[in-house]
XYZ file of C-alpha atoms in Angstrom:
423
model
C -118.226 31.706 90.188
C -117.203 29.596 93.192
C -116.327 26.679 90.885
C -113.843 28.806 88.912
C -112.392 30.206 92.141
C -111.865 26.629 93.366
C -110.226 25.777 90.028
C -107.766 28.628 90.529
C -106.951 27.346 94.016
C -106.584 23.845 92.551
C -103.882 25.108 90.174
C -102.146 27.142 92.902
C -102.051 24.088 95.193
C -100.595 21.907 92.422
C -97.912 24.489 91.590
C -97.043 24.966 95.257
C -96.768 21.225 95.877
C -94.557 20.739 92.817
C -92.263 23.663 93.674
C -91.735 22.455 97.238
C -91.129 18.790 96.417
C -88.992 19.353 93.320
C -86.832 21.816 95.288
C -86.193 19.168 97.940
C -85.396 16.645 95.210
C -83.158 19.022 93.251
C -81.065 19.972 96.286
C -80.907 16.428 97.694
C -77.112 16.440 97.359
C -76.981 19.311 99.872
C -80.005 18.682 102.088
C -79.963 14.889 101.961
C -82.498 12.622 100.311
C -84.138 11.974 103.686
C -85.670 15.469 103.687
C -87.504 14.738 100.439
C -88.644 11.280 101.600
C -89.866 12.618 104.956
C -91.897 15.368 103.287
C -93.390 12.752 100.961
C -94.402 10.621 103.944
C -95.900 13.474 105.954
C -98.146 14.402 103.029
C -99.443 10.813 102.827
C -101.755 11.135 105.847
C -103.106 14.507 104.733
C -103.897 13.340 101.212
C -105.703 10.240 102.522
C -107.679 12.246 105.091
C -108.693 14.846 102.507
C -109.676 12.117 100.038
C -112.029 10.748 102.698
C -113.780 13.921 103.925
C -112.789 17.066 101.976
C -114.365 17.803 98.581
C -114.773 20.999 96.576
C -116.859 21.867 93.538
C -115.106 22.317 90.181
C -116.724 22.940 86.763
C -116.626 19.202 85.998
C -117.816 17.908 89.397
C -116.942 17.421 93.060
C -113.316 16.453 93.706
C -110.910 16.107 96.621
C -107.575 17.976 96.499
C -106.105 15.129 98.537
C -106.602 12.582 95.781
C -106.390 14.759 92.668
C -103.514 17.081 93.627
C -101.440 15.574 96.412
C -101.640 11.887 95.513
C -101.188 12.616 91.793
C -98.235 14.809 92.658
C -96.709 12.097 94.838
C -96.878 9.527 92.047
C -95.268 11.939 89.570
C -92.603 12.756 92.178
C -91.849 9.047 92.578
C -91.221 8.872 88.827
C -88.940 11.923 89.073
C -87.138 10.269 91.989
C -86.579 7.201 89.810
C -85.248 9.358 86.955
C -82.657 10.931 89.239
C -81.937 7.983 91.532
C -82.921 4.339 90.881
C -85.596 1.733 91.554
C -83.976 0.640 94.842
C -84.312 4.175 96.225
C -87.923 4.430 95.045
C -88.864 1.293 96.984
C -87.749 2.772 100.308
C -90.545 5.368 100.814
C -93.192 2.911 99.586
C -92.130 0.233 102.084
C -91.932 2.865 104.818
C -95.440 4.164 104.079
C -96.902 0.671 103.982
C -95.395 -0.364 107.342
C -96.340 2.981 108.913
C -99.935 2.582 107.781
C -100.141 -0.947 109.220
C -98.866 0.490 112.495
C -101.599 3.171 112.339
C -104.279 0.485 112.035
C -102.766 -1.532 114.896
C -102.573 1.476 117.219
C -106.135 2.521 116.352
C -107.278 -1.005 117.249
C -105.549 -0.778 120.645
C -106.867 2.745 121.323
C -110.467 1.625 121.045
C -110.084 -0.235 124.364
C -109.385 3.043 126.203
C -112.098 5.126 127.828
C -111.029 8.583 126.559
C -111.993 11.870 128.219
C -113.827 14.517 126.214
C -111.745 17.543 127.197
C -112.923 19.651 124.247
C -116.671 20.156 124.111
C -118.264 18.860 120.928
C -115.095 17.107 119.755
C -115.086 13.545 121.028
C -112.298 11.313 119.701
C -113.396 9.165 116.780
C -111.156 6.102 116.968
C -113.283 4.180 114.477
C -112.700 6.893 111.892
C -108.960 6.732 112.575
C -109.094 2.965 112.060
C -111.018 3.369 108.797
C -108.511 5.962 107.617
C -105.707 3.570 108.562
C -107.160 0.762 106.458
C -107.730 3.211 103.604
C -104.094 4.272 103.869
C -103.000 0.623 103.774
C -105.136 0.099 100.673
C -103.819 3.302 99.087
C -100.197 2.330 99.753
C -100.699 -1.144 98.294
C -102.064 0.507 95.158
C -99.178 2.998 95.278
C -96.734 0.078 95.097
C -98.419 -1.140 91.909
C -98.679 2.437 90.609
C -94.957 3.021 91.162
C -93.921 -0.196 89.441
C -96.315 0.510 86.594
C -95.318 4.118 85.990
C -91.594 3.208 85.935
C -92.081 0.205 83.637
C -94.339 2.166 81.292
C -91.898 5.089 81.186
C -89.041 2.745 80.265
C -91.165 0.844 77.727
C -92.160 4.088 76.017
C -88.436 4.761 75.702
C -88.303 2.035 73.041
C -90.404 4.267 70.782
C -89.698 7.822 71.951
C -86.393 7.817 73.860
C -85.718 11.523 73.408
C -89.260 12.664 74.243
C -88.790 12.580 77.996
C -91.640 14.959 78.876
C -94.152 13.160 76.644
C -93.204 9.816 78.208
C -93.550 11.411 81.643
C -97.048 12.717 80.846
C -98.362 9.540 79.178
C -97.104 7.412 82.070
C -98.837 9.694 84.551
C -102.136 9.745 82.660
C -102.288 5.951 82.319
C -101.295 5.071 85.878
C -103.466 7.745 87.479
C -106.408 6.293 85.572
C -105.552 2.868 86.975
C -105.183 4.359 90.450
C -108.513 6.184 90.274
C -110.309 2.934 89.505
C -108.633 1.056 92.375
C -108.534 3.793 95.037
C -112.110 4.890 94.459
C -113.175 1.299 95.102
C -111.602 1.629 98.563
C -113.238 5.003 99.196
C -116.622 3.597 98.234
C -116.169 0.452 100.359
C -114.682 1.996 103.523
C -116.389 5.401 103.600
C -119.358 5.158 101.248
C -118.188 7.872 98.841
C -120.848 8.114 96.072
C -120.187 6.740 92.577
C -120.679 10.091 90.816
C -117.456 11.343 92.421
C -115.444 8.841 90.344
C -115.594 10.678 87.009
C -114.972 14.103 88.513
C -111.962 12.717 90.391
C -110.616 11.105 87.235
C -110.895 14.363 85.279
C -109.156 16.224 88.101
C -106.296 13.711 88.105
C -105.906 14.068 84.333
C -105.741 17.850 84.750
C -103.200 17.457 87.554
C -101.058 15.110 85.428
C -100.967 17.680 82.629
C -100.058 20.483 85.069
C -97.269 18.425 86.633
C -95.968 17.444 83.187
C -95.849 21.101 82.144
C -93.927 22.023 85.294
C -91.657 18.994 84.800
C -90.872 20.250 81.286
C -89.958 23.686 82.641
C -87.783 22.114 85.318
C -86.133 19.628 82.962
C -85.184 22.092 80.220
C -84.750 25.423 81.990
C -83.639 24.544 85.508
C -81.844 21.205 85.763
C -80.068 21.481 82.401
C -79.680 25.213 81.853
C -79.194 26.683 85.256
C -79.856 26.611 88.961
C -77.508 23.737 89.564
C -77.149 22.782 93.192
C -75.666 25.655 95.143
C -71.901 25.677 95.232
C -72.143 26.562 98.901
C -73.748 23.851 100.996
C -76.180 24.328 103.861
C -73.424 23.002 106.085
C -71.324 26.034 105.079
C -73.936 28.446 106.403
C -74.112 26.802 109.790
C -70.351 26.428 109.645
C -70.125 30.216 110.034
C -71.515 29.826 113.548
C -69.397 27.129 115.200
C -65.818 25.937 114.968
C -66.858 22.284 114.846
C -68.997 22.741 111.745
C -66.295 24.838 110.062
C -63.913 21.964 110.761
C -66.333 19.419 109.270
C -66.741 21.628 106.222
C -62.952 21.772 105.797
C -62.837 17.957 105.826
C -65.555 17.831 103.176
C -63.608 20.205 100.929
C -60.434 18.139 101.177
C -59.796 16.306 97.944
C -61.897 18.627 95.797
C -60.816 19.611 92.301
C -60.133 23.344 92.361
C -61.580 23.993 88.908
C -64.805 21.953 88.827
C -65.594 21.427 92.514
C -66.028 17.653 92.163
C -63.742 15.207 93.956
C -60.242 14.902 92.517
C -58.147 11.891 91.527
C -56.437 11.572 94.909
C -59.851 11.319 96.601
C -60.878 8.709 94.021
C -57.824 6.581 94.756
C -58.812 6.579 98.429
C -62.584 6.129 98.212
C -63.361 4.329 94.951
C -61.657 0.999 95.872
C -63.549 0.974 99.170
C -66.859 1.667 97.418
C -66.289 -1.166 94.952
C -65.222 -3.683 97.595
C -68.082 -2.753 99.935
C -70.614 -3.259 97.144
C -69.141 -6.666 96.303
C -69.119 -7.621 99.982
C -72.864 -6.933 100.126
C -73.457 -9.038 97.016
C -74.131 -6.019 94.799
C -72.673 -4.730 91.556
C -70.457 -1.647 91.326
C -70.180 0.083 87.969
C -67.527 2.501 86.732
C -68.227 5.140 84.063
C -65.350 6.966 82.371
C -66.652 10.163 80.744
C -64.484 12.031 78.247
C -65.355 15.348 76.580
C -65.214 14.997 72.800
C -62.871 17.260 70.771
C -61.995 19.268 73.873
C -58.673 20.383 72.373
C -60.642 22.096 69.598
C -62.608 24.018 72.258
C -59.405 25.243 73.902
C -57.804 26.097 70.558
C -60.885 27.821 69.192
C -62.145 29.732 72.228
C -59.268 29.780 74.704
C -58.486 27.884 77.866
C -60.683 30.079 80.081
C -63.727 29.160 78.020
C -62.625 25.534 78.098
C -62.441 25.710 81.884
C -65.969 27.137 82.021
C -67.304 24.280 79.888
C -65.649 21.748 82.219
C -67.325 23.448 85.195
C -70.732 23.291 83.497
C -70.267 19.617 82.563
C -69.225 18.765 86.130
C -72.362 20.513 87.410
C -74.583 18.555 85.001
C -72.953 15.287 86.073
C -73.452 16.048 89.765
C -77.136 16.950 89.404
C -77.928 13.994 87.115
C -76.117 11.285 89.078
C -77.802 9.723 92.090
C -76.980 10.589 95.703
C -75.250 7.215 96.227
C -72.899 7.801 93.259
C -69.598 9.665 93.337
C -68.095 11.756 90.534
C -64.347 12.425 90.313
C -62.234 14.471 87.920
C -59.797 11.896 86.580
C -57.621 14.349 84.715
C -57.891 16.918 81.931
C -61.308 16.531 80.331
C -62.012 13.074 81.832
C -64.355 12.276 84.712
C -64.979 8.983 86.522
C -68.315 8.077 88.112
C -68.477 5.248 90.662
C -71.991 3.804 90.962
C -72.365 1.185 93.726
C -75.390 -1.108 93.632
C -75.819 -0.524 89.892
C -75.946 -3.347 87.361
C -74.407 -3.037 83.905
C -77.790 -2.609 82.206
C -78.865 0.074 84.708
C -75.518 1.830 84.260
C -75.970 1.948 80.478
C -79.300 3.734 80.957
C -77.701 6.108 83.451
C -74.759 6.755 81.110
C -77.135 7.504 78.238
C -78.988 9.966 80.464
C -75.676 11.697 81.243
C -74.663 11.746 77.572
C -78.030 13.124 76.465
C -78.138 15.749 79.215
C -74.754 17.164 78.233
C -75.412 16.954 74.480
C -78.642 18.927 74.852
C -77.558 21.518 77.416
C -73.835 22.332 77.019
C -72.601 24.434 74.110
C -69.556 26.440 73.055
C -69.858 30.257 72.666
C -70.920 29.781 69.017
C -73.762 27.452 70.149
C -72.054 24.268 68.944
C -73.204 21.347 71.156
C -70.559 19.754 73.371
C -70.740 15.975 73.610
C -69.117 13.239 75.691
C -68.145 9.615 75.102
C -68.625 7.107 77.927
C -67.083 3.715 78.649
C -68.898 1.443 81.125
C -67.561 -1.547 83.106
C -68.998 -3.413 86.087
C -67.596 -5.339 89.042
C -67.593 -8.229 89.447
C -68.462 -9.113 85.823
C -65.488 -7.177 84.419
C -63.172 -7.667 87.389
C -63.138 -7.436 91.163
C -60.727 -4.549 91.734
C -61.025 -0.880 90.891
C -57.897 -0.992 88.734
C -59.200 -3.886 86.624
C -62.681 -2.427 86.138
C -61.266 1.024 85.402
C -58.966 -0.464 82.759
C -61.884 -2.246 81.078
C -63.997 0.943 81.142
C -61.083 2.874 79.628
C -60.863 0.355 76.780
C -64.572 0.783 76.087
C -64.166 4.553 76.152
C -61.492 4.176 73.466
C -63.943 2.076 71.458
C -66.599 4.784 71.842
C -64.122 7.292 70.443
C -63.430 5.030 67.464
C -67.173 4.633 66.866
C -67.594 8.349 66.188
C -67.858 9.757 69.718
C -71.023 11.013 71.493
C -72.007 7.462 72.458
C -71.976 4.922 75.295
C -70.158 1.581 75.054
C -70.538 -1.315 77.483
C -69.952 -5.058 77.227
C -70.284 -6.496 73.725
C -73.201 -8.717 74.698
C -75.092 -5.707 76.026
C -76.840 -3.454 73.525
C -74.994 -0.201 73.030
C -76.821 3.066 73.456
C -75.955 5.976 71.203
């Protein structure tokens, strides 16, 4: 009976972890990506500590929630972070965890030269255990680096065979890399802390169960939350605090300046001010800056068939999808009519084509007219400095490729001729 009770708690813990972390990721545009990354880092110590000392009995053996739930969840969250941001962003928490863990080991080494007081009876400080945990965390983070590279590469490779089966790719990637992780991390547990061998298989089964649970919740999020509702709140957290002080109301007014009244994204005047700076700053740092021009296909037919109010609503929905799919470093502007421009600093042409395809697919599978006809977009992609060094030049090239996408039948992405087109 206790084993089944523990299984129920196992599922509750996995659901709770996913709901918390995916909420922070979903609302990163409002809360800031740092909130998500900080929560990810705080959980790292707990999951390592639990993996070392805390085990419960499940029907298939003794497992640790730290390894099977929290670490598995972190790896799946890193893949979700990659899907909504990019590889450069994913590297940041991994580097931070690795350096923080090295610092933990160093501090534990220094602390052992102290003569601590035992102020709490029966609870003497165990510096050696802290040092062992620190080394285990270093080992776990080194594996996490390989896990993160592997899960991203495998996810992209699976896209060659099943591009539209996002959830299946997500699940397969998790199952394979968590198997790899279990083999490597258990070796560290056995070496540093003497965890018995029979725990290996139970832990592996628990990680497979966790991967399936997270994939199921990812499917629910992907198809019923991110694409069909619960877009980031139109009213930011800053607005709520802005009700309390004049300074924050003033800052909120500045943020709203240059917003398109219909869709809520930045307007063309804001683009003319910010986009050139974004492009030049990226080039100054030796990075690429890519421009995407996104045009709604057959939008005149929508207005003629269902009225301009319905057309306006579709533009609002598309703008919301673009905002929640683009990364926090990107900017989306309404260029005019049914056209939007996305500026993506630090993004190569090949990365931008993948991002553009994700935008195209998201809209094609989630936006419809009142008679359930799918609404699609065509996207032209150009990159500085390969296609020019000024915003005007790159924008002109992207516009030409958008025109080519329209000629090719619409609902497709067109980049440079030597780069494979995605459609």
